[in-house]
Coordinates of C-alpha atoms and ligand atoms in Angstrom, one line a residue:
M1 CA 24.5 -21.6 4.9
T2 CA 21.9 -23.6 5.9
N3 CA 21.5 -27.0 4.5
L4 CA 19.0 -27.4 1.8
N5 CA 16.9 -30.3 3.6
E6 CA 16.5 -27.6 6.5
F7 CA 14.7 -24.8 4.3
T8 CA 11.3 -24.2 4.9
I9 CA 8.8 -24.8 1.8
T10 CA 8.6 -20.9 1.3
E11 CA 12.4 -20.5 1.5
A12 CA 13.0 -23.1 -0.9
R13 CA 10.2 -22.0 -3.3
N14 CA 11.8 -18.4 -2.9
A15 CA 15.4 -19.9 -3.9
I16 CA 14.1 -21.9 -6.7
V17 CA 11.9 -18.9 -8.3
K18 CA 15.3 -16.9 -8.1
G19 CA 17.4 -19.8 -9.6
D20 CA 19.7 -20.0 -6.6
I21 CA 19.0 -23.8 -6.2
K22 CA 17.7 -26.5 -8.2
A23 CA 15.0 -29.3 -7.4
V24 CA 17.5 -32.0 -7.8
E25 CA 19.9 -30.4 -5.2
L26 CA 16.8 -30.2 -2.9
T27 CA 16.0 -33.8 -3.3
K28 CA 19.4 -34.8 -3.1
A29 CA 19.6 -33.4 0.4
C30 CA 16.7 -34.5 1.5
I31 CA 17.4 -38.3 0.3
E32 CA 21.1 -37.8 2.3
A33 CA 19.3 -36.7 5.3
M34 CA 16.8 -39.7 5.2
D35 CA 19.8 -41.9 4.8
G36 CA 21.2 -40.5 8.1
A37 CA 18.1 -41.0 9.8
K38 CA 17.5 -44.6 9.3
D39 CA 17.2 -45.1 13.3
S40 CA 14.2 -43.1 13.5
N41 CA 12.2 -45.7 11.4
A42 CA 10.2 -42.7 10.1
F43 CA 9.4 -44.3 6.3
I44 CA 8.3 -47.8 5.6
T45 CA 9.1 -47.0 2.1
K46 CA 11.6 -44.5 0.4
T47 CA 11.4 -43.5 -3.1
P48 CA 14.9 -41.8 -3.8
D49 CA 15.0 -43.2 -7.4
L50 CA 11.4 -41.8 -8.1
A51 CA 12.2 -38.4 -6.2
L52 CA 15.0 -37.7 -8.3
E53 CA 13.2 -38.4 -11.6
R54 CA 10.3 -36.0 -10.7
A55 CA 12.9 -33.5 -9.4
L56 CA 14.6 -33.6 -12.6
V57 CA 11.3 -33.1 -14.5
S58 CA 10.5 -30.2 -12.1
D59 CA 14.0 -28.6 -13.0
E60 CA 13.2 -28.8 -16.7
R61 CA 9.6 -26.8 -16.1
I62 CA 11.1 -24.4 -14.0
A63 CA 13.6 -23.5 -16.7
K64 CA 11.1 -23.4 -19.3
G65 CA 9.1 -20.9 -16.8
E66 CA 6.2 -23.5 -16.8
S67 CA 6.1 -24.1 -13.0
R68 CA 3.1 -25.6 -11.6
S69 CA 2.8 -24.2 -8.2
A70 CA 4.6 -23.2 -5.2
L71 CA 5.4 -26.6 -4.7
E72 CA 7.3 -27.3 -8.0
G73 CA 10.2 -29.2 -7.1
I74 CA 9.6 -29.4 -3.2
P75 CA 10.1 -32.9 -1.5
I76 CA 7.2 -34.0 0.6
A77 CA 6.8 -37.2 2.5
I78 CA 3.4 -39.1 2.4
K79 CA 1.7 -40.9 5.0
D80 CA 1.7 -44.6 4.2
L81 CA -2.1 -44.7 4.3
Y82 CA -2.5 -42.8 0.5
C83 CA -2.5 -45.3 -2.0
T84 CA 0.3 -44.3 -4.6
K85 CA 0.3 -45.8 -7.8
G86 CA 3.2 -48.5 -8.5
V87 CA 4.3 -47.8 -4.8
L88 CA 4.0 -50.3 -2.0
T89 CA 1.0 -49.3 0.3
T90 CA 0.9 -50.8 3.7
A91 CA -1.2 -48.7 6.3
A92 CA 1.5 -49.9 8.7
S93 CA -0.4 -53.2 8.5
H94 CA 0.6 -57.2 8.0
I95 CA -2.6 -57.7 6.4
L96 CA -1.5 -55.4 3.3
D97 CA 1.6 -57.2 2.7
G98 CA 2.8 -56.7 -0.8
F99 CA -0.3 -54.4 -2.1
V100 CA 0.9 -52.2 -4.5
P101 CA -2.1 -50.0 -5.8
T102 CA -3.1 -49.7 -9.5
Y103 CA -4.6 -46.2 -8.6
E104 CA -3.3 -42.8 -7.0
S105 CA -5.4 -41.0 -4.4
T106 CA -6.9 -37.9 -5.1
V107 CA -4.7 -36.0 -2.7
T108 CA -1.4 -37.4 -3.7
K109 CA -2.2 -36.9 -7.4
N110 CA -3.2 -33.1 -6.6
L111 CA 0.5 -33.1 -5.1
K112 CA 2.1 -34.8 -8.0
N113 CA 0.2 -32.5 -10.4
S114 CA 1.2 -29.4 -8.6
G115 CA 4.8 -30.5 -9.3
S116 CA 5.9 -31.6 -5.7
V117 CA 8.5 -34.5 -5.3
M118 CA 7.4 -37.8 -3.5
T119 CA 10.3 -38.8 -1.0
G120 CA 8.4 -42.0 0.1
K121 CA 5.9 -43.3 2.6
T122 CA 6.1 -42.6 6.0
N123 CA 5.3 -44.8 8.8
L124 CA 2.1 -44.6 11.1
D125 CA 0.2 -46.4 13.8
E126 CA -1.7 -49.5 12.0
F127 CA -4.8 -48.2 10.2
A128 CA -4.0 -44.9 12.0
M129 CA -5.0 -46.1 15.0
G130 CA -3.1 -44.9 17.8
S131 CA -1.7 -41.8 19.4
A132 CA 2.3 -42.7 19.6
N133 CA 3.0 -44.3 16.7
V134 CA 3.6 -47.6 18.2
T135 CA 1.0 -50.1 16.7
S136 CA 3.0 -50.1 13.5
Y137 CA 3.6 -53.5 12.1
Y138 CA 6.8 -52.1 11.0
G139 CA 8.0 -50.9 14.5
P140 CA 7.8 -47.7 16.6
V141 CA 8.9 -44.4 15.4
K142 CA 11.5 -42.6 17.1
S143 CA 11.4 -38.9 17.8
P144 CA 14.3 -36.7 17.0
W145 CA 13.5 -34.7 20.3
K146 CA 16.1 -36.6 22.8
L147 CA 16.4 -36.2 26.5
D148 CA 19.6 -37.4 28.6
D149 CA 17.8 -40.0 30.1
G150 CA 18.7 -42.8 26.9
K151 CA 15.1 -43.3 26.4
D152 CA 13.5 -42.7 23.1
R153 CA 10.4 -40.4 22.7
V154 CA 7.4 -41.2 20.8
P155 CA 6.7 -38.7 17.9
G156 CA 2.9 -38.9 18.8
G157 CA 0.8 -40.9 16.3
S158 CA -0.7 -41.9 14.2
S159 CA 1.0 -39.7 11.6
G160 CA 4.2 -40.2 13.5
G161 CA 6.6 -40.9 10.7
S162 CA 5.4 -38.0 8.7
A163 CA 6.0 -35.5 11.9
V164 CA 9.7 -37.1 12.0
A165 CA 10.1 -36.4 8.3
V166 CA 9.3 -32.8 9.2
A167 CA 10.8 -32.3 12.6
A168 CA 14.2 -33.8 11.4
H169 CA 14.6 -32.2 8.3
L170 CA 14.2 -35.3 6.2
S171 CA 11.7 -33.6 3.9
L172 CA 10.3 -30.0 3.5
G173 CA 6.8 -31.0 4.2
A174 CA 4.8 -33.9 4.9
I175 CA 0.8 -35.3 4.6
G176 CA -0.9 -37.0 7.3
T177 CA -4.4 -38.0 8.0
D178 CA -6.2 -36.8 11.2
T179 CA -9.3 -38.8 12.2
G180 CA -9.4 -37.8 16.3
G181 CA -6.0 -35.6 16.2
S182 CA -3.3 -37.7 14.3
I183 CA -2.0 -34.5 12.7
R184 CA -2.3 -32.2 15.5
Q185 CA -0.9 -34.4 18.3
P186 CA 2.2 -35.6 16.8
A187 CA 2.9 -32.1 15.7
S188 CA 2.5 -30.8 19.2
F189 CA 4.8 -33.7 20.2
C190 CA 7.4 -33.0 17.8
G191 CA 7.4 -29.3 17.5
I192 CA 5.9 -28.7 14.3
V193 CA 2.7 -27.0 12.6
G194 CA -0.2 -29.8 12.0
M195 CA -3.4 -28.7 10.2
K196 CA -6.5 -30.6 9.7
P197 CA -8.9 -28.9 7.4
T198 CA -13.0 -28.8 7.5
Y199 CA -14.2 -32.1 7.0
G200 CA -14.7 -32.5 3.1
R201 CA -12.2 -29.8 2.2
C202 CA -9.7 -32.6 0.7
S203 CA -11.0 -35.5 -1.1
R204 CA -10.8 -38.9 0.9
W205 CA -10.6 -40.8 -2.3
G206 CA -7.7 -43.6 -2.3
T207 CA -7.1 -42.8 1.3
I208 CA -7.4 -46.2 3.4
A209 CA -10.3 -45.5 5.3
F210 CA -10.4 -45.7 9.1
A211 CA -13.2 -43.9 10.4
S212 CA -14.9 -42.3 7.1
S213 CA -17.0 -39.7 8.5
L214 CA -13.9 -38.1 10.8
D215 CA -10.8 -39.1 8.2
Q216 CA -9.3 -35.8 6.8
A217 CA -6.3 -35.3 4.8
G218 CA -3.8 -32.2 5.9
P219 CA -0.3 -30.9 5.9
M220 CA 2.4 -31.2 8.2
T221 CA 5.2 -28.4 8.0
K222 CA 7.7 -26.2 9.6
T223 CA 5.5 -23.0 9.4
V224 CA 2.1 -22.2 9.3
R225 CA 2.6 -20.3 5.7
D226 CA 4.0 -23.5 4.4
A227 CA 0.9 -25.5 5.7
A228 CA -1.3 -22.9 3.7
I229 CA 1.0 -23.5 0.7
M230 CA 0.6 -27.2 1.0
L231 CA -3.2 -27.4 1.6
Q232 CA -3.7 -25.1 -1.3
C233 CA -2.5 -27.7 -3.7
M234 CA -4.1 -30.4 -1.4
A235 CA -7.7 -29.4 -1.6
G236 CA -10.6 -29.2 -4.1
H237 CA -13.7 -31.1 -5.0
D238 CA -13.4 -34.4 -6.0
P239 CA -16.6 -36.1 -7.9
K240 CA -15.0 -39.4 -6.8
D241 CA -15.8 -38.7 -3.3
S242 CA -19.4 -37.8 -2.3
T243 CA -18.4 -35.9 0.9
S244 CA -15.9 -33.6 -0.7
V245 CA -17.6 -30.5 -0.6
P246 CA -17.9 -28.4 -3.9
R247 CA -16.6 -25.0 -2.9
A248 CA -14.0 -22.8 -4.7
V249 CA -10.5 -23.3 -2.6
P250 CA -9.5 -19.8 -1.5
D251 CA -5.9 -18.5 -1.5
F252 CA -4.8 -19.8 1.8
E253 CA -1.4 -18.0 1.7
A254 CA -3.1 -14.7 1.1
A255 CA -5.2 -14.9 4.3
I256 CA -2.0 -14.9 5.9
T257 CA -1.9 -10.9 6.9
G258 CA -0.3 -10.6 10.2
D259 CA -3.0 -8.8 11.6
V260 CA -5.4 -10.2 14.1
R261 CA -6.5 -6.8 15.7
G262 CA -10.1 -7.2 17.0
L263 CA -10.0 -11.1 16.1
K264 CA -12.0 -12.5 18.9
V265 CA -10.3 -15.9 20.7
G266 CA -12.6 -18.0 22.8
I267 CA -11.1 -19.9 25.9
P268 CA -13.6 -22.9 26.5
K269 CA -13.5 -23.3 30.2
E270 CA -14.2 -27.2 29.7
Y271 CA -10.9 -27.9 28.5
V272 CA -9.4 -27.7 31.9
I273 CA -9.0 -31.1 33.0
D274 CA -8.3 -32.6 36.3
G275 CA -4.9 -34.3 36.6
A276 CA -3.5 -32.4 33.5
P277 CA -0.2 -31.1 34.5
E278 CA 0.6 -27.3 35.4
E279 CA 2.6 -26.7 32.3
I280 CA -0.5 -27.3 30.2
S281 CA -2.4 -24.7 31.6
E282 CA 0.5 -22.4 31.5
I283 CA 1.2 -22.8 27.7
W284 CA -2.7 -22.2 27.0
K285 CA -2.5 -19.1 29.2
K286 CA 0.7 -17.8 27.4
G287 CA -1.2 -18.6 24.2
A288 CA -3.7 -16.2 25.4
D289 CA -1.9 -13.5 26.3
M290 CA 0.2 -13.9 22.6
F291 CA -3.1 -13.1 21.1
R292 CA -4.1 -10.5 23.6
D293 CA -0.5 -8.8 22.9
A294 CA -1.2 -8.9 19.4
G295 CA -4.5 -7.1 19.6
A296 CA -7.0 -9.9 19.8
Q297 CA -9.8 -10.0 22.1
I298 CA -10.2 -13.1 24.6
V299 CA -13.5 -14.2 25.5
D300 CA -14.4 -16.8 27.7
I301 CA -16.7 -19.2 26.3
T302 CA -18.5 -22.6 27.2
L303 CA -18.6 -25.6 25.2
P304 CA -20.9 -28.0 27.5
H305 CA -20.5 -31.4 26.1
T306 CA -16.8 -31.5 25.7
K307 CA -16.5 -34.0 28.3
Y308 CA -18.7 -36.5 26.4
A309 CA -16.4 -36.1 23.3
L310 CA -13.7 -38.7 23.8
P311 CA -16.1 -41.5 24.7
A312 CA -18.4 -40.8 21.9
Y313 CA -15.3 -40.8 19.8
Y314 CA -14.3 -44.2 20.7
I315 CA -17.5 -45.7 19.8
V316 CA -18.1 -43.7 16.4
A317 CA -14.7 -44.6 15.0
P318 CA -14.5 -48.1 16.0
A319 CA -17.9 -48.6 14.5
E320 CA -16.9 -47.3 11.4
A321 CA -13.4 -49.1 11.5
S322 CA -15.0 -52.4 12.0
S323 CA -17.3 -51.8 8.9
N324 CA -14.3 -50.2 6.9
L325 CA -11.9 -53.0 7.8
S326 CA -14.4 -56.1 6.8
R327 CA -12.7 -55.6 3.3
Y328 CA -9.3 -57.4 4.3
D329 CA -10.6 -60.8 4.3
G330 CA -7.4 -62.6 2.6
V331 CA -9.1 -62.7 -0.8
R332 CA -9.0 -58.9 -2.1
Y333 CA -6.0 -57.6 -0.6
G334 CA -2.4 -58.3 0.5
L335 CA -1.9 -61.4 3.1
R336 CA -3.7 -64.7 2.9
V337 CA -3.4 -67.5 5.7
P338 CA -4.8 -70.8 4.6
G339 CA -7.3 -72.7 6.2
N340 CA -9.6 -75.7 5.9
S341 CA -12.5 -73.9 4.9
L342 CA -13.3 -70.4 3.7
D343 CA -14.2 -69.0 7.2
E344 CA -11.2 -70.6 8.5
M345 CA -9.1 -69.0 6.1
Y346 CA -11.0 -65.6 6.9
A347 CA -10.2 -66.1 10.7
N348 CA -6.8 -67.0 10.3
T349 CA -5.8 -64.0 7.9
R350 CA -7.5 -61.5 10.3
G351 CA -5.9 -63.2 13.2
E352 CA -2.4 -63.0 11.7
G353 CA -2.9 -60.0 9.8
F354 CA -4.4 -57.4 12.3
G355 CA -2.4 -56.4 15.3
E356 CA -3.8 -56.1 18.9
E357 CA -4.9 -52.3 18.8
V358 CA -6.9 -52.6 15.3
Q359 CA -8.6 -56.0 16.8
R360 CA -9.6 -54.4 19.8
R361 CA -11.2 -51.6 17.7
I362 CA -12.8 -54.0 15.4
L363 CA -14.3 -55.8 18.5
I364 CA -15.5 -52.5 20.2
G365 CA -16.6 -51.6 16.7
A366 CA -18.7 -54.8 16.3
Y367 CA -20.0 -54.6 19.8
V368 CA -21.6 -51.1 19.6
L369 CA -23.0 -51.9 16.3
S370 CA -24.4 -55.2 17.3
A371 CA -28.4 -55.4 17.5
G372 CA -28.5 -55.5 21.4
Y373 CA -26.4 -52.6 22.1
Y374 CA -26.8 -50.4 18.9
D375 CA -29.3 -48.0 20.5
A376 CA -27.7 -47.6 23.8
Y377 CA -24.2 -47.0 22.3
Y378 CA -23.7 -46.2 18.9
V379 CA -27.3 -44.3 18.5
K380 CA -26.4 -42.4 21.7
A381 CA -22.9 -41.6 20.7
Q382 CA -24.3 -39.9 17.3
Q383 CA -26.7 -38.0 19.5
V384 CA -23.8 -36.6 21.7
R385 CA -21.8 -35.8 18.4
S386 CA -24.8 -33.4 17.6
C387 CA -24.7 -31.8 20.9
I388 CA -20.8 -31.2 20.5
A389 CA -21.1 -29.7 17.0
E390 CA -24.2 -27.6 18.4
D391 CA -21.9 -26.5 21.2
F392 CA -19.3 -25.3 18.6
T393 CA -22.0 -23.6 16.3
K394 CA -23.4 -21.5 19.5
A395 CA -19.7 -20.6 20.4
F396 CA -18.9 -19.3 16.9
Q397 CA -21.6 -16.9 17.4
E398 CA -19.5 -15.0 19.6
V399 CA -15.9 -15.8 18.7
D400 CA -13.7 -16.3 15.5
V401 CA -11.2 -18.9 16.9
I402 CA -11.0 -21.0 19.7
L403 CA -7.4 -21.8 21.3
T404 CA -7.0 -24.6 23.3
P405 CA -3.8 -27.0 24.3
T406 CA -3.5 -29.6 21.8
A407 CA -2.2 -32.6 23.8
P408 CA -2.1 -33.1 27.5
S409 CA 1.2 -33.7 27.7
T410 CA 4.8 -33.6 26.1
A411 CA 6.3 -36.7 24.3
F412 CA 6.2 -39.7 26.6
A413 CA 9.2 -42.6 26.2
I414 CA 8.3 -45.6 23.9
G415 CA 7.0 -48.3 25.6
E416 CA 4.9 -46.1 28.0
K417 CA 1.1 -46.1 28.3
M418 CA 1.2 -49.3 25.8
D419 CA -0.3 -51.8 28.4
D420 CA -3.3 -49.1 29.3
P421 CA -5.3 -48.3 26.4
I422 CA -7.4 -45.8 28.2
A423 CA -4.1 -43.8 28.9
M424 CA -3.2 -43.7 25.3
Y425 CA -7.1 -42.7 24.3
M426 CA -6.6 -39.6 26.7
N427 CA -3.8 -37.8 24.4
D428 CA -6.7 -37.2 22.0
V429 CA -8.9 -35.2 24.7
F430 CA -8.4 -31.7 23.3
T431 CA -8.3 -32.5 19.6
V432 CA -11.6 -35.3 19.2
P433 CA -14.2 -32.8 19.9
A434 CA -13.2 -30.7 16.7
S435 CA -12.7 -33.7 14.7
L436 CA -16.4 -34.9 15.9
A437 CA -17.6 -31.5 14.6
G438 CA -15.9 -31.7 11.3
L439 CA -14.0 -28.3 12.2
P440 CA -10.5 -27.0 10.9
C441 CA -7.8 -26.7 13.2
V442 CA -4.2 -26.5 13.7
S443 CA -1.3 -27.1 16.0
V444 CA 1.2 -24.6 16.4
P445 CA 4.5 -24.9 18.1
G446 CA 3.6 -22.7 21.5
G447 CA 6.6 -23.5 23.7
M448 CA 8.8 -25.9 26.0
G449 CA 7.4 -28.3 28.5
N450 CA 9.3 -28.5 32.0
D451 CA 11.2 -31.7 30.5
G452 CA 12.5 -29.6 27.7
L453 CA 10.1 -31.1 25.1
P454 CA 7.7 -29.2 22.7
L455 CA 4.0 -28.3 23.3
G456 CA 1.7 -27.4 20.9
L457 CA -1.1 -25.0 20.9
H458 CA -4.4 -25.5 19.2
L459 CA -6.5 -23.5 17.4
I460 CA -10.3 -24.2 15.9
S461 CA -12.1 -22.3 13.3
K462 CA -15.6 -22.1 11.7
P463 CA -16.4 -24.6 9.0
F464 CA -14.5 -23.5 5.8
D465 CA -12.7 -20.7 7.7
E466 CA -9.3 -22.0 7.1
E467 CA -8.6 -18.6 6.1
T468 CA -9.3 -17.0 9.7
L469 CA -7.5 -19.9 11.0
F470 CA -4.1 -19.9 9.2
C471 CA -4.0 -16.0 9.8
A472 CA -4.7 -16.5 13.6
A473 CA -2.1 -19.4 13.4
D474 CA 0.8 -17.6 11.7
V475 CA 0.3 -14.7 14.4
L476 CA 0.5 -17.3 17.3
E477 CA 3.6 -18.7 15.7
R478 CA 5.7 -15.4 15.3
Q479 CA 4.7 -14.4 18.8
A480 CA 5.7 -18.0 20.2
N481 CA 9.0 -17.5 18.0
F482 CA 9.6 -21.3 18.7
T483 CA 13.2 -21.7 17.2
T484 CA 14.4 -24.8 19.5
Q485 CA 15.7 -27.7 17.1
P486 CA 15.7 -31.6 18.0
R487 CA 19.1 -32.9 18.6
G488 CA 18.8 -36.1 16.8
W489 CA 19.3 -36.7 12.8
G490 CA 18.7 -34.4 10.2
R491 CA 21.1 -31.6 10.9
K492 CA 24.7 -31.1 10.2
R493 CA 25.4 -27.8 11.7
Ligands
LIG1 N1 -5.6 -41.4 18.5 C1 -6.5 -41.4 17.7 C2 -6.8 -42.8 17.3 O1 -6.4 -43.8 17.8 C3 -6.7 -40.5 16.6 C4 -6.1 -41.4 15.3 C5 -6.2 -40.7 14.1 O2 -6.6 -39.3 14.3 N2 -6.1 -41.3 13.0 O3 -8.4 -43.3 17.3

């Protein structure tokens, strides 16, 4: 018998519907697993009492036949970037010390209203800036994937805690946020599914802002079907976020038909990068073969501006971050470090409250927005962004989805790349272009690297065509048949 925390959302939903298990049992199994995985540092705040309370209410609704959705009674972990009413919310930053929101973000409210059970708030890179979950004020997160060299692996970032919560079976699903790859890259490192919907599909209201024109909420799950189920409950128009799009939310699960015959899958030649290990092109080729075997058509395409995506992202994202983070001044939120004048108090608070990476981004952002450099950097980066979006528009006249690797490597050891920001930024080379174009995309476990750690495959689809994306990703998942489990925590068997 599988431990309950090892269920997929789909399995748990079916067992709940049949009356075989109760939400309370499921939640207890997750709480126990979380307690056994303290070493992972995946959670900043655990909410076991609240979870049991919500699970009990779920069981009552289920007993009365008043189940609210497929997520009724399902334990879900929440990245600590979402404001949760009455529950500490930190963005993994010292500057938000003691911040307990008086309001609930729209996405977590939607999840709550769908009957799901929040298990806690997961660790992340400070303000979601990072690719390894090593910039958190609360310390690094350790991946459950272990090798024999005694070194702990990073889970990827910035949604590293959420990725570990799912990979190590501490919750059945989790939510992350993705600005340039923060859902998909940790999903690749941890051997799980991570999905970023179209920009505007989910409300950003109440989610702590990093780069507002890029930030999107998304599910992190054990299977593609689970991601479809979760997104169904997260998405929807929100009058409180003017960038959330007033479109009906289609039935994502119904789009998973198992049939990709005739689907056109684009392979962009610009995603072959110098110096990437052989295993990356191998897994990519395997992915194309899997689609071919399933009856899809492989089409070579070109996205000519791809090489400018990463530099453009590292101008646009810090620019928006420098503006968004100006609100943390020691007056309105969290930490205050006194000084002899108001200016000194601001400087002391921001100097102590923000970590090194966040300060680096604020400096870059302020620089590229400054009067003398605005045209040369920020305006240029926005122009490049338009070119990248146009490349995709053209490509999607020929193909339905685009297949690429998710990340240029498997997970590295904690401590590596930390003194080399550029090497760290390279992690996002495959995920950033779709972010700049606002496109829906997903990472699916594709196989193992030579070192015995997971590697993801990345699919991108047309704006608001999450249905095709889920359908294609589900077929890829079946073909790849990734069943290996990590050694660390969470599993008793
Ligand atoms: N790693 C990228 C960065 O540090 C992306 C982060 C994210 O998507 N939140 O900006």
